[in-house]
CSV table of C-alpha atoms in Angstrom, one decimal:
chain,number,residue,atom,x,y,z
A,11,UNK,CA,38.1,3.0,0.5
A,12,UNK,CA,38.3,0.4,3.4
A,13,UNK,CA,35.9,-2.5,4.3
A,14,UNK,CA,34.3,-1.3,7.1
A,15,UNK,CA,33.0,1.9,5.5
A,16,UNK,CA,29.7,0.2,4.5
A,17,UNK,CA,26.4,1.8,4.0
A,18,UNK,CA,24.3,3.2,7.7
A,19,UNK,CA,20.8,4.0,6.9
A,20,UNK,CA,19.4,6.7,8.5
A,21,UNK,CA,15.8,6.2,10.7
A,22,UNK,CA,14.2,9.2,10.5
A,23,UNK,CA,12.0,9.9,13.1
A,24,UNK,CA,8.3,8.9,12.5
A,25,UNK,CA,6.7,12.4,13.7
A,26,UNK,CA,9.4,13.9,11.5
A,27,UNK,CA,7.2,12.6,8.6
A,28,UNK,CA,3.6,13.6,6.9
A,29,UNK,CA,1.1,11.5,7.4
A,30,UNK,CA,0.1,12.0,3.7
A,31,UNK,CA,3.3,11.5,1.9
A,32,UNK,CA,5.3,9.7,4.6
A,33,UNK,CA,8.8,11.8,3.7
A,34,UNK,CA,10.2,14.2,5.9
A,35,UNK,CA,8.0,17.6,5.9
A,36,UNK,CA,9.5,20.7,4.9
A,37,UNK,CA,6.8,23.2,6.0
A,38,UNK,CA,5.2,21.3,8.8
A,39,UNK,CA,1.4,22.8,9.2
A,40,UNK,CA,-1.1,22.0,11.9
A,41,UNK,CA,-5.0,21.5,11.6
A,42,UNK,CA,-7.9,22.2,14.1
A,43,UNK,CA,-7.4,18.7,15.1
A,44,UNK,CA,-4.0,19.0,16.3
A,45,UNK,CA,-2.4,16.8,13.4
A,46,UNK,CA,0.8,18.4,11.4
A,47,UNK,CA,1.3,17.8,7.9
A,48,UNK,CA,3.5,19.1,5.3
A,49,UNK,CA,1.7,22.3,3.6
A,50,UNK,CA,2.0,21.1,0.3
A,51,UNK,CA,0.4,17.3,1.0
A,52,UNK,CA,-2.5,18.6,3.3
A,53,UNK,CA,-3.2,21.8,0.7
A,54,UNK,CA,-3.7,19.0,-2.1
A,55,UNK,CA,-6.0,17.3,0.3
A,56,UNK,CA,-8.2,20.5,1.1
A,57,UNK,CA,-8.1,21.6,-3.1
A,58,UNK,CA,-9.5,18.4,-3.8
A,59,UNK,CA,-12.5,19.0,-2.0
A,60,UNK,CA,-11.9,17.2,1.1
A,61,UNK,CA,-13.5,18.6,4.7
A,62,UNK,CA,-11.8,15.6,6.6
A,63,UNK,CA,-8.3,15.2,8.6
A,64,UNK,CA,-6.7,12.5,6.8
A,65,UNK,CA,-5.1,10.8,10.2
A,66,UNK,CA,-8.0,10.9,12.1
A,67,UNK,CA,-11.0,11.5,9.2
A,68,UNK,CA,-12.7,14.0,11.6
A,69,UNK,CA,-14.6,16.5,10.0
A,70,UNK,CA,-12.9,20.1,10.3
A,71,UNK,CA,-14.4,23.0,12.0
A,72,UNK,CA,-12.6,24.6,10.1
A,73,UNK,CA,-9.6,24.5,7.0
A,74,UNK,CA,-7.1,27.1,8.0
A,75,UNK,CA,-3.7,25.8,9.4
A,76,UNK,CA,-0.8,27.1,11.8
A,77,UNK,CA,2.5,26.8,11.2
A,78,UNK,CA,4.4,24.5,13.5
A,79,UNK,CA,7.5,26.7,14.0
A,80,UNK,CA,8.6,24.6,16.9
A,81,UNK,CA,8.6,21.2,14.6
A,82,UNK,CA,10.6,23.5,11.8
A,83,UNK,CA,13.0,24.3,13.7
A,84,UNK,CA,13.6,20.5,15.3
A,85,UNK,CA,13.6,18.6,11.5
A,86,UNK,CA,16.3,21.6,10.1
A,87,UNK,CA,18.4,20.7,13.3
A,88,UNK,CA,17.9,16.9,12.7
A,89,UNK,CA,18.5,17.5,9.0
A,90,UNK,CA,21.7,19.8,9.7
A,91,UNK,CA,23.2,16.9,12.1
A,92,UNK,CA,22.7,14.2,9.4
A,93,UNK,CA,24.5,16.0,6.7
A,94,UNK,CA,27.1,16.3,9.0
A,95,UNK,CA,27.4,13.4,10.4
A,96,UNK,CA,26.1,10.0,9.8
A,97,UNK,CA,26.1,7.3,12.0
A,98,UNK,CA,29.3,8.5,13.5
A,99,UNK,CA,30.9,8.7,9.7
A,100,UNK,CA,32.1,12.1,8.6
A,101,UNK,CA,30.3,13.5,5.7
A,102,UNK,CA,32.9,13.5,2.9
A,103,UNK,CA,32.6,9.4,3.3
A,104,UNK,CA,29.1,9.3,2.7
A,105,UNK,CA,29.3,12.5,-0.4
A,106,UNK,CA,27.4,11.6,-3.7
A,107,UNK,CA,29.4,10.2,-6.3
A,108,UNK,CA,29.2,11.6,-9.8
A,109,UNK,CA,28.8,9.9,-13.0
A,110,UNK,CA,32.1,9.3,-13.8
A,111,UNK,CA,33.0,7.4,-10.5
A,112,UNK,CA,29.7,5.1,-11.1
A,113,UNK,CA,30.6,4.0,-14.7
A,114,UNK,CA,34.4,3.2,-12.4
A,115,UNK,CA,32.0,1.4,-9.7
A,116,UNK,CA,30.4,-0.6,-12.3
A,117,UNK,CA,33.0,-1.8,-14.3
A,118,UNK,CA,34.4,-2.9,-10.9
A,119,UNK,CA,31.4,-4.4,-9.7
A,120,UNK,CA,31.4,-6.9,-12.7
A,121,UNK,CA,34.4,-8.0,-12.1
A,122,UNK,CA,34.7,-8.4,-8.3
A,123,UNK,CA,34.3,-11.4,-6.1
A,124,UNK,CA,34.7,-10.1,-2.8
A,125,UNK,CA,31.5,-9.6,-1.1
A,126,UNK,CA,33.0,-7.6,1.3
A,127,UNK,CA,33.8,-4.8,-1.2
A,128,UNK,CA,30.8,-5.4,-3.6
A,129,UNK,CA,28.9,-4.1,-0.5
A,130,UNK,CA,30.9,-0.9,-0.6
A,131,UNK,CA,30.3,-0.4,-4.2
A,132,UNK,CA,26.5,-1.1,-4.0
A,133,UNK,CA,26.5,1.3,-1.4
A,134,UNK,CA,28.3,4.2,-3.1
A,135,UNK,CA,25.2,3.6,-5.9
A,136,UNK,CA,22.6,3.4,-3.7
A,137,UNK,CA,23.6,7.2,-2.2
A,138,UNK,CA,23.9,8.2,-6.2
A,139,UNK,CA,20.6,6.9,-7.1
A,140,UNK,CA,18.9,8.2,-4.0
A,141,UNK,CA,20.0,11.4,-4.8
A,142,UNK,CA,17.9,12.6,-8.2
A,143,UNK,CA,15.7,11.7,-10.6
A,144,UNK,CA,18.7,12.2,-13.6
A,145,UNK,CA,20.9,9.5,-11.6
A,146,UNK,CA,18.1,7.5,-11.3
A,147,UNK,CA,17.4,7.7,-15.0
A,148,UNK,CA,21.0,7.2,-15.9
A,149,UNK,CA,21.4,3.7,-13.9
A,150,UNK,CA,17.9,3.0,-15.9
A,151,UNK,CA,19.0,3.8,-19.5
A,152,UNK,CA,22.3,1.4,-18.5
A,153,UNK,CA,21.6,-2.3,-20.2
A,154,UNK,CA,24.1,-4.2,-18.5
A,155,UNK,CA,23.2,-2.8,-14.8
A,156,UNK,CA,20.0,-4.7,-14.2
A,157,UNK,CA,21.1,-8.1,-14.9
A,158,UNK,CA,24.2,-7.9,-12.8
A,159,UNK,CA,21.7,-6.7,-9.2
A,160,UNK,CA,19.3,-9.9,-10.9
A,161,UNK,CA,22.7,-12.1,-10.5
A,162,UNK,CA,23.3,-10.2,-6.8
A,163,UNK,CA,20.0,-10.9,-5.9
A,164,UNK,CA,19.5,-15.0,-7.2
A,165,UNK,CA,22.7,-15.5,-5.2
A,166,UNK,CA,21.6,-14.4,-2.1
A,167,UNK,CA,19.5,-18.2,-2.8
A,168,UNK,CA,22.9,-20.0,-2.1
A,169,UNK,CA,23.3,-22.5,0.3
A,170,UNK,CA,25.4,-20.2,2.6
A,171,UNK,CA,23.6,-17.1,3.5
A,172,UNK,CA,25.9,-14.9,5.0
A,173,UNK,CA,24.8,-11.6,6.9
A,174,UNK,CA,27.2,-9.9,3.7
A,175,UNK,CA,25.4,-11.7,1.4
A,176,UNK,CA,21.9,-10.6,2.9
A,177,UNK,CA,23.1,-7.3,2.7
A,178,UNK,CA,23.9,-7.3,-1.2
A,179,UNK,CA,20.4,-8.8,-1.5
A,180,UNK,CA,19.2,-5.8,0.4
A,181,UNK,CA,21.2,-2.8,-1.7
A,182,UNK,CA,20.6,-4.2,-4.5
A,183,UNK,CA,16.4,-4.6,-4.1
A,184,UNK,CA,17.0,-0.9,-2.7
A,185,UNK,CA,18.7,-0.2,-6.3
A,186,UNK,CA,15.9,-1.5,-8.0
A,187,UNK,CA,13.2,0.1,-6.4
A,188,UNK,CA,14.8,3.3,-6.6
A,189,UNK,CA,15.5,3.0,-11.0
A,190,UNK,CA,12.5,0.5,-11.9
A,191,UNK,CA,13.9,0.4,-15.4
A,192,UNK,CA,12.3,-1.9,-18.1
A,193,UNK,CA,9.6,-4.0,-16.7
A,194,UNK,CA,8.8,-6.5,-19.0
A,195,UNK,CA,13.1,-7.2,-19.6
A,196,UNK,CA,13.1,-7.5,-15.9
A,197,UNK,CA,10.5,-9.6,-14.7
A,198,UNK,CA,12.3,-11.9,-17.9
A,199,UNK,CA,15.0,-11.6,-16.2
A,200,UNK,CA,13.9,-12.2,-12.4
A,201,UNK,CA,11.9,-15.6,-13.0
A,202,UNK,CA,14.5,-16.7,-15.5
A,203,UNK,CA,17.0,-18.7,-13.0
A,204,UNK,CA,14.2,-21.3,-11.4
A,205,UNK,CA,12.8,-19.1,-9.2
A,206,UNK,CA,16.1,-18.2,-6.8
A,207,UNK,CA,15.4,-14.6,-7.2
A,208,UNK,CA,11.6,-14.9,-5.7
A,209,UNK,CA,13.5,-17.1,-2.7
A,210,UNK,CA,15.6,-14.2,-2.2
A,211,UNK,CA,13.2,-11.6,-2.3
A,212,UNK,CA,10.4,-13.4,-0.1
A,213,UNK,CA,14.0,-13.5,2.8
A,214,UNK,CA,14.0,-9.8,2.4
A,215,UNK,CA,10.3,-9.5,3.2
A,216,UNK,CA,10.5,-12.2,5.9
A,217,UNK,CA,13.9,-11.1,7.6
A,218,UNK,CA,14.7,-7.5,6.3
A,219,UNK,CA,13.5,-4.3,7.8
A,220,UNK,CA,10.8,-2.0,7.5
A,221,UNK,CA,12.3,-0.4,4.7
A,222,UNK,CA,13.7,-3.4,3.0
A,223,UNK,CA,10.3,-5.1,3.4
A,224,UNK,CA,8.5,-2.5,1.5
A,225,UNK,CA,11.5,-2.4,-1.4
A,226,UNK,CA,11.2,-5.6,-2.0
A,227,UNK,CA,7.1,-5.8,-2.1
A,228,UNK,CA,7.5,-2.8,-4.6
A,229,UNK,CA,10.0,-4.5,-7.0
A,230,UNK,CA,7.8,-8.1,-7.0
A,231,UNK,CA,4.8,-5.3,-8.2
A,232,UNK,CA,6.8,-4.1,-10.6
A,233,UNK,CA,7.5,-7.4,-12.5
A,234,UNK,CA,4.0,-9.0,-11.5
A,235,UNK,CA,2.6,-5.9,-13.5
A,236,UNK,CA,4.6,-7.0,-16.9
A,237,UNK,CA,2.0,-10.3,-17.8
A,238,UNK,CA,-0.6,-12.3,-16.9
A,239,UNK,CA,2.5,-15.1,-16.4
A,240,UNK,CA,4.2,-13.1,-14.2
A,241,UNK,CA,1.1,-12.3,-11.8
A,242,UNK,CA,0.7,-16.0,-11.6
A,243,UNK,CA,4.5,-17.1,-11.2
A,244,UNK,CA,4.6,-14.8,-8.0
A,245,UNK,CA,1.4,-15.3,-6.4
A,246,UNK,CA,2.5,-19.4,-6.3
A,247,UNK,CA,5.5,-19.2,-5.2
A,248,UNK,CA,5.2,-21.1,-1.5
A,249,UNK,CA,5.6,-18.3,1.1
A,250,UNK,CA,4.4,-15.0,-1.1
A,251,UNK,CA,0.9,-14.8,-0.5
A,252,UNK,CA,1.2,-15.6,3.2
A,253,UNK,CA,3.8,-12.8,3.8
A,254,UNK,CA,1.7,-10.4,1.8
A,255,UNK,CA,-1.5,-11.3,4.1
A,256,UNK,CA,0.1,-11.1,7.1
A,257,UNK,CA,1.8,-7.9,6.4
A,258,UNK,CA,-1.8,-6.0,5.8
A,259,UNK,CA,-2.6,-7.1,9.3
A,260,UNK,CA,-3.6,-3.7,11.3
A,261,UNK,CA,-0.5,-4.0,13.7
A,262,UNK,CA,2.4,-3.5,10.4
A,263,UNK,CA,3.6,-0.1,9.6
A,264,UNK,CA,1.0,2.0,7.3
A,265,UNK,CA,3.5,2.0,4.3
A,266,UNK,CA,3.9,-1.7,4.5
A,267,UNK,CA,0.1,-2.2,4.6
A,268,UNK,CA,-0.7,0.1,1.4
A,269,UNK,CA,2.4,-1.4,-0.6
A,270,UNK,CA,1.0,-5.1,-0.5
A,271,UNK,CA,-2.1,-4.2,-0.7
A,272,UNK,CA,-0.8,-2.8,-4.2
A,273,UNK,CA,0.5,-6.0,-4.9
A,274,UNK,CA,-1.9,-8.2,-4.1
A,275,UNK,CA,-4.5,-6.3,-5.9
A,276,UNK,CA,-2.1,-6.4,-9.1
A,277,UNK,CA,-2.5,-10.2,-9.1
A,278,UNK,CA,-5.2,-10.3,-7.8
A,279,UNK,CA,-6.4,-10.5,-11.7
A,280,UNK,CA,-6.6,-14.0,-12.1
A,281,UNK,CA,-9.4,-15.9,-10.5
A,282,UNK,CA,-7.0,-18.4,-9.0
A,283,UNK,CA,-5.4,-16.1,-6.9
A,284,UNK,CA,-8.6,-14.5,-5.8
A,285,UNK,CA,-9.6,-17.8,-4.8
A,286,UNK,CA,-6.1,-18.9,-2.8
A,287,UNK,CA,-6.8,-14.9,-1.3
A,288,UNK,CA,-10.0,-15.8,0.0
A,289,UNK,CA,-9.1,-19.5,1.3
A,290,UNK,CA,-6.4,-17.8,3.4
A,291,UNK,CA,-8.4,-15.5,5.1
A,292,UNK,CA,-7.4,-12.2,3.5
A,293,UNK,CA,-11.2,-11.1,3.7
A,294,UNK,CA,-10.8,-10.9,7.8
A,295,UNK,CA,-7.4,-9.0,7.8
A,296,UNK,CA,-9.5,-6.4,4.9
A,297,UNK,CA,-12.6,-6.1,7.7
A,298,UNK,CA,-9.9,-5.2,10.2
A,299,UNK,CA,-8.3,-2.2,8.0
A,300,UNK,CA,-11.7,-0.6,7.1
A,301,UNK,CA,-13.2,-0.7,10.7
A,302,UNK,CA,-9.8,1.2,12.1
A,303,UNK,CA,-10.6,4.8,11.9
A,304,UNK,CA,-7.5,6.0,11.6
A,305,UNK,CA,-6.7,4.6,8.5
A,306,UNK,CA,-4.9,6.3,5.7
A,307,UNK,CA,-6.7,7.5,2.4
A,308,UNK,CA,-4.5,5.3,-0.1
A,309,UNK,CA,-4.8,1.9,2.6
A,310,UNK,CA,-8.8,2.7,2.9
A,311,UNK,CA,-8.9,3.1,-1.3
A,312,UNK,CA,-6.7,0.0,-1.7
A,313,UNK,CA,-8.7,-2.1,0.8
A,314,UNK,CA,-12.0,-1.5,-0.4
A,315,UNK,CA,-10.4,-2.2,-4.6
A,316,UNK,CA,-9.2,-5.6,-3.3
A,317,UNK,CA,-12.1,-6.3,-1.4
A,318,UNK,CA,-14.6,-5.5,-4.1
A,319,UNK,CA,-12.3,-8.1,-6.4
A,320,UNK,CA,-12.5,-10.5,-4.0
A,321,UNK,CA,-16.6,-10.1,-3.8
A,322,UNK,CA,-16.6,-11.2,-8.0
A,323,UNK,CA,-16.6,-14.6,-6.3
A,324,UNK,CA,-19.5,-16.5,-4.9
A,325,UNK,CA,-16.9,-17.4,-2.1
A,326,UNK,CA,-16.0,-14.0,-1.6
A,327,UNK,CA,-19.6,-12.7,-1.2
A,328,UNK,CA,-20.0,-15.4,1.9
A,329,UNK,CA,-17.7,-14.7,3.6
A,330,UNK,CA,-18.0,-10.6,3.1
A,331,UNK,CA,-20.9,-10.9,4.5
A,332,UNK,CA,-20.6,-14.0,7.0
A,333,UNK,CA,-17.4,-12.1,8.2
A,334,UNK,CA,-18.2,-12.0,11.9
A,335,UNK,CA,-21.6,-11.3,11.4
A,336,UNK,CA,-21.5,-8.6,9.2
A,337,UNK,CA,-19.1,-6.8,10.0
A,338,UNK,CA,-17.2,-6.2,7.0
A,339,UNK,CA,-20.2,-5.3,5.3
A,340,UNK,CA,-20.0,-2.6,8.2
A,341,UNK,CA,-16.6,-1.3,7.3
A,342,UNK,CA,-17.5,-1.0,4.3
A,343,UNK,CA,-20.5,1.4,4.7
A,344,UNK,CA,-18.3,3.0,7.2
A,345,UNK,CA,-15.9,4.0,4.6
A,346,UNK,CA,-18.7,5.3,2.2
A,347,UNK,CA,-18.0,9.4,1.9
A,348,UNK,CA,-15.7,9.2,4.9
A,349,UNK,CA,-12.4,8.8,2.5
A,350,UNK,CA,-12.7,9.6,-0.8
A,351,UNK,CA,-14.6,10.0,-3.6
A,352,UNK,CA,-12.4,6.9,-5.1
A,353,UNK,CA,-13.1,4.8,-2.0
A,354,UNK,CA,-16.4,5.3,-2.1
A,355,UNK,CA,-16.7,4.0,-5.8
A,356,UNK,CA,-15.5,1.3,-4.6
A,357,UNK,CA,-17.5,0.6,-1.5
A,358,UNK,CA,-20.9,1.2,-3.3
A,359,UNK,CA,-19.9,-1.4,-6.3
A,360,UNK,CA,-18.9,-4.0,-3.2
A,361,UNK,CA,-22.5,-3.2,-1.5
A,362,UNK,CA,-24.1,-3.5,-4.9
A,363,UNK,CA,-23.1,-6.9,-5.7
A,364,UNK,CA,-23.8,-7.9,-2.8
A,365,UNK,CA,-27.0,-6.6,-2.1
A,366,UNK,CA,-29.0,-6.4,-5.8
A,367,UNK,CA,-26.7,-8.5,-8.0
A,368,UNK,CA,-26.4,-11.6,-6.5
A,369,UNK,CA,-28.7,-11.1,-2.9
A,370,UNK,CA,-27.2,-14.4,-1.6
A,371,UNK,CA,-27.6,-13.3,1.7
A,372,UNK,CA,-29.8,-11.0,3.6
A,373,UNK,CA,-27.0,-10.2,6.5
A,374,UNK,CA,-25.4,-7.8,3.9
A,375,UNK,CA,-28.9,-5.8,3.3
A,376,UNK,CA,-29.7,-5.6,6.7
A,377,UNK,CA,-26.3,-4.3,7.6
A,378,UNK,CA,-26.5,-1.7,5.1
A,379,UNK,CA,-29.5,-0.6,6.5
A,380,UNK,CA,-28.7,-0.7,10.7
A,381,UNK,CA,-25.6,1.2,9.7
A,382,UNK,CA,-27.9,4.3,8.0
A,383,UNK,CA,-26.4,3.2,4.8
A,384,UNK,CA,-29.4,4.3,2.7
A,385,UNK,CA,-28.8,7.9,4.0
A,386,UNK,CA,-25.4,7.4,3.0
A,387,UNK,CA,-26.1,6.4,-0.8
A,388,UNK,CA,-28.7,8.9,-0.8
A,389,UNK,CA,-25.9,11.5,-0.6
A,390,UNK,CA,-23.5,9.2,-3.2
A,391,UNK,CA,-26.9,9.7,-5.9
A,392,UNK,CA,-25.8,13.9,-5.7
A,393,UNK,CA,-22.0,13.8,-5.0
A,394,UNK,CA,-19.4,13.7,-8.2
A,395,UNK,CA,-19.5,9.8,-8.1
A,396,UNK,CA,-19.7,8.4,-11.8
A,397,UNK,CA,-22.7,8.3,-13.5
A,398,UNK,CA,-22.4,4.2,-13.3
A,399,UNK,CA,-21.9,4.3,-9.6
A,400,UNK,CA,-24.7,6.9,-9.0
A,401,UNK,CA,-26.9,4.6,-10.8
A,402,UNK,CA,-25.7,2.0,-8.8
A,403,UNK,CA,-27.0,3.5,-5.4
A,404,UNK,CA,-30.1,4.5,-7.2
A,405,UNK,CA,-30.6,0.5,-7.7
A,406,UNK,CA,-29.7,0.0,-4.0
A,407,UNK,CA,-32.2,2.5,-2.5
A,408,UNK,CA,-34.9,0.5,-4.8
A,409,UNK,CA,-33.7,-3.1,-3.1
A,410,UNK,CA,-33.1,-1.7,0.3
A,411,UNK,CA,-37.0,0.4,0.5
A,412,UNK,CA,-38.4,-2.9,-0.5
A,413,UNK,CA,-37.3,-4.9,2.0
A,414,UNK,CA,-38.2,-2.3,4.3
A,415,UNK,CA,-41.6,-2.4,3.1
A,416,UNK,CA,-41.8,-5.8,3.2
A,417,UNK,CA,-40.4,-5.6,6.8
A,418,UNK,CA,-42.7,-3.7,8.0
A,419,UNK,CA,-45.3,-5.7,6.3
A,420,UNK,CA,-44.5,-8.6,7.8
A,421,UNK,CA,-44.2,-7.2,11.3
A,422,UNK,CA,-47.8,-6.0,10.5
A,423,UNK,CA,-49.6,-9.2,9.6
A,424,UNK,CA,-47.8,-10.8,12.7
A,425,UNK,CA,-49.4,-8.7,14.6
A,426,UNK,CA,-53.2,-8.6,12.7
A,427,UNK,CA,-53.1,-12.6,13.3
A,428,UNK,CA,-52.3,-12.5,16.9
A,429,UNK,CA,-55.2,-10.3,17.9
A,430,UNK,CA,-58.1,-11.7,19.9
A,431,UNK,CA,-61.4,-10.9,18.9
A,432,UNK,CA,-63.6,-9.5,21.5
């Protein structure tokens, strides 16, 4: 094979996707609301009791869908072209290889010092592993295959950082996303060599792609999830956090959002890193996700888990609630029954340490209650919430009346002592 028949990766069109699963829909469906879905993501969605459309959470008139022939028949043209051709490339260069020539790709791939055609062979793997879950498992169950992408990837810390040498970085964070493989053995093996592997990885999320971004937050999950060392080693390396906060700002791609949200809520375990998370302002870039309505179920449930972590500290609480005058407390009501049952778990546990654990400030209470929350938890007391979370708005009702009471009290005796006698 020559050197110039590298890898091209394929954009896929973004309405060409669900909403729900973000791959490429095979039986495109339309709602009453005008959003299209793939039949099988938006039939889970109505089975599990929701009444909503996910993009836009309005309530449905009703929960038939149409068939949206016209889309059908655009994605099998699209599809048709790119099995022909991609890129310009003729589709017997870009064929999966089989078993056989990967073990020769390997072998060849240890022993190779050209960067040039280590690109090729990384390439050739990544179309194999892309391909099924069996290739995927093969590469896994393959010992000496994850330390040699660890080596591809702690090179890419070398002084010269070539665009070929970004590139192997790339392919090979792409491998690793795709096979996983031992977790504990890998996160050994990725903060093993000083750290050269985390400067790597934090270039692919600060230079890479969309795609590449989102590979490379998913593999640093995947060894921050091994150990309690691990969560650490990653959330101080200078650079992570900041990357990770500024990519769940409201303006990155959904996907990117809801994959570092997944990480920062992994180490988001110790106390130290709850505490860097709140010093960084991570509590204002939350407030923004859950007061956009069109937010997607897994980036509202993963904003409100993170957020209601981040409210276990006094720190937390303050600035919840002193968050531009309450208005993350806002978001957060708003998101009560208007996501999911697991979202709203998570929104009442945030409001009730806020409001009857630790009632450090009265902006959160008197939020809950402008924003008709107490109708809300009212409804949370007879949905299929857990037992421990109904009980938790039955506490909040009891807090929230009495102020109300003693409110209107107040307002009462203000009142009885400024009257003049006749």
């Amino acid at each position: 094979m020559g050197r110039d028949e590298t890898e091209t990766y394929i954009t896929v069109p973004s309405f060409f996707k669900c909403p729900i699963s973000l791959d490429v829909m095979r039986s495109p469906v339309s709602l009453c609301t005008g959003v299209t879905y793939d039949r099988a993501s938006i039939q889970r969605w109505l089975d599990g009791g929701n009444n909503t459309c996910p993009a836009t959470m309005q309530v449905l008139r009703t929960k038939d869908f149409v068939p949206n022939l016209t889309l059908q028949r655009l994605i099998k043209a699209w599809s048709d072209s790119v099995g022909r051709y991609a890129a310009g490339s003729p589709a017997p260069n870009r064929r999966v290889p089989t078993t056989e020539e990967v073990n020769e790709s390997l072998s060849r791939l240890g022993l190779e010092k050209d960067d040039e055609i280590r690109v090729e062979i990384l390439s050739r793997i990544v179309r194999f592993v892309k391909d099924s879950d069996a290739n995927r498992a093969f590469l896994s169950g393959n010992n000496d295959f994850a330390p040699m992408l660890v080596d591809i990837i702690a090179a890419g810390d070398g002084g010269i950082r070539t665009t070929t040498k970004i590139k192997l970085v790339l392919l090979a964070l792409r491998i690793l996303d795709a096979i996983k493989g031992d977790r504990e053995r890998l996160s050994n093996l990725m903060l093993a060599n000083g750290g050269g592997c985390l400067t790597a990885i934090l270039l692919a999320i600060q230079s890479g792609n969309l795609e590449s971004k989102i590979e490379s937050v998913r593999v640093l999950e995947w060894i921050a999830s091994s150990d309690a060392k691990s969560k650490l080693v990653i959330a101080e390396r200078d650079g992570i956090l900041q990357e990770l906060i500024k990519s769940i700002g409201t303006e990155s791609d959904p996907s990117l959002i809801e994959a570092s949200l997944s990480l920062l809520i992994t180490i988001s375990k110790s106390k130290r890193v709850r505490s860097k998370l709140i010093a960084a302002k991570t509590i204002t870039k939350i407030k923004d996700i859950l007061l956009t309505e069109t937010t997607s179920v897994a980036v509202a449930e993963k904003s409100v888990k993170l957020l209601e972590m981040l409210s276990s500290k006094r720190e937390g609480r303050s600035e919840i609630c002193g968050s531009d005058g309450g208005r993350c407390v806002e978001g957060v009501v708003k998101k009560m029954l208007k996501v999911s049952t697991t979202a709203t778990e998570h929104a009442v546990t945030i409001l009730w340490c806020l409001c009857y654990v630790f009632r450090e400030d009265k902006t959160a209470e008197e939020t809950v209650e402008r924003c008709n929350g107490v109708t809300k938890l009212l409804v949370v007391i007879q949905s299929n919430c857990s037992p421990m979370v109904r009980q938790m708005a039955k506490d909040l009702i009891k807090v929230l009346k009495l102020n109300s009471s003693a409110s209107a009290l107040a307002t009462y005796e203000t009142k009885t002592t400024h009257i003049t006698p006749f």
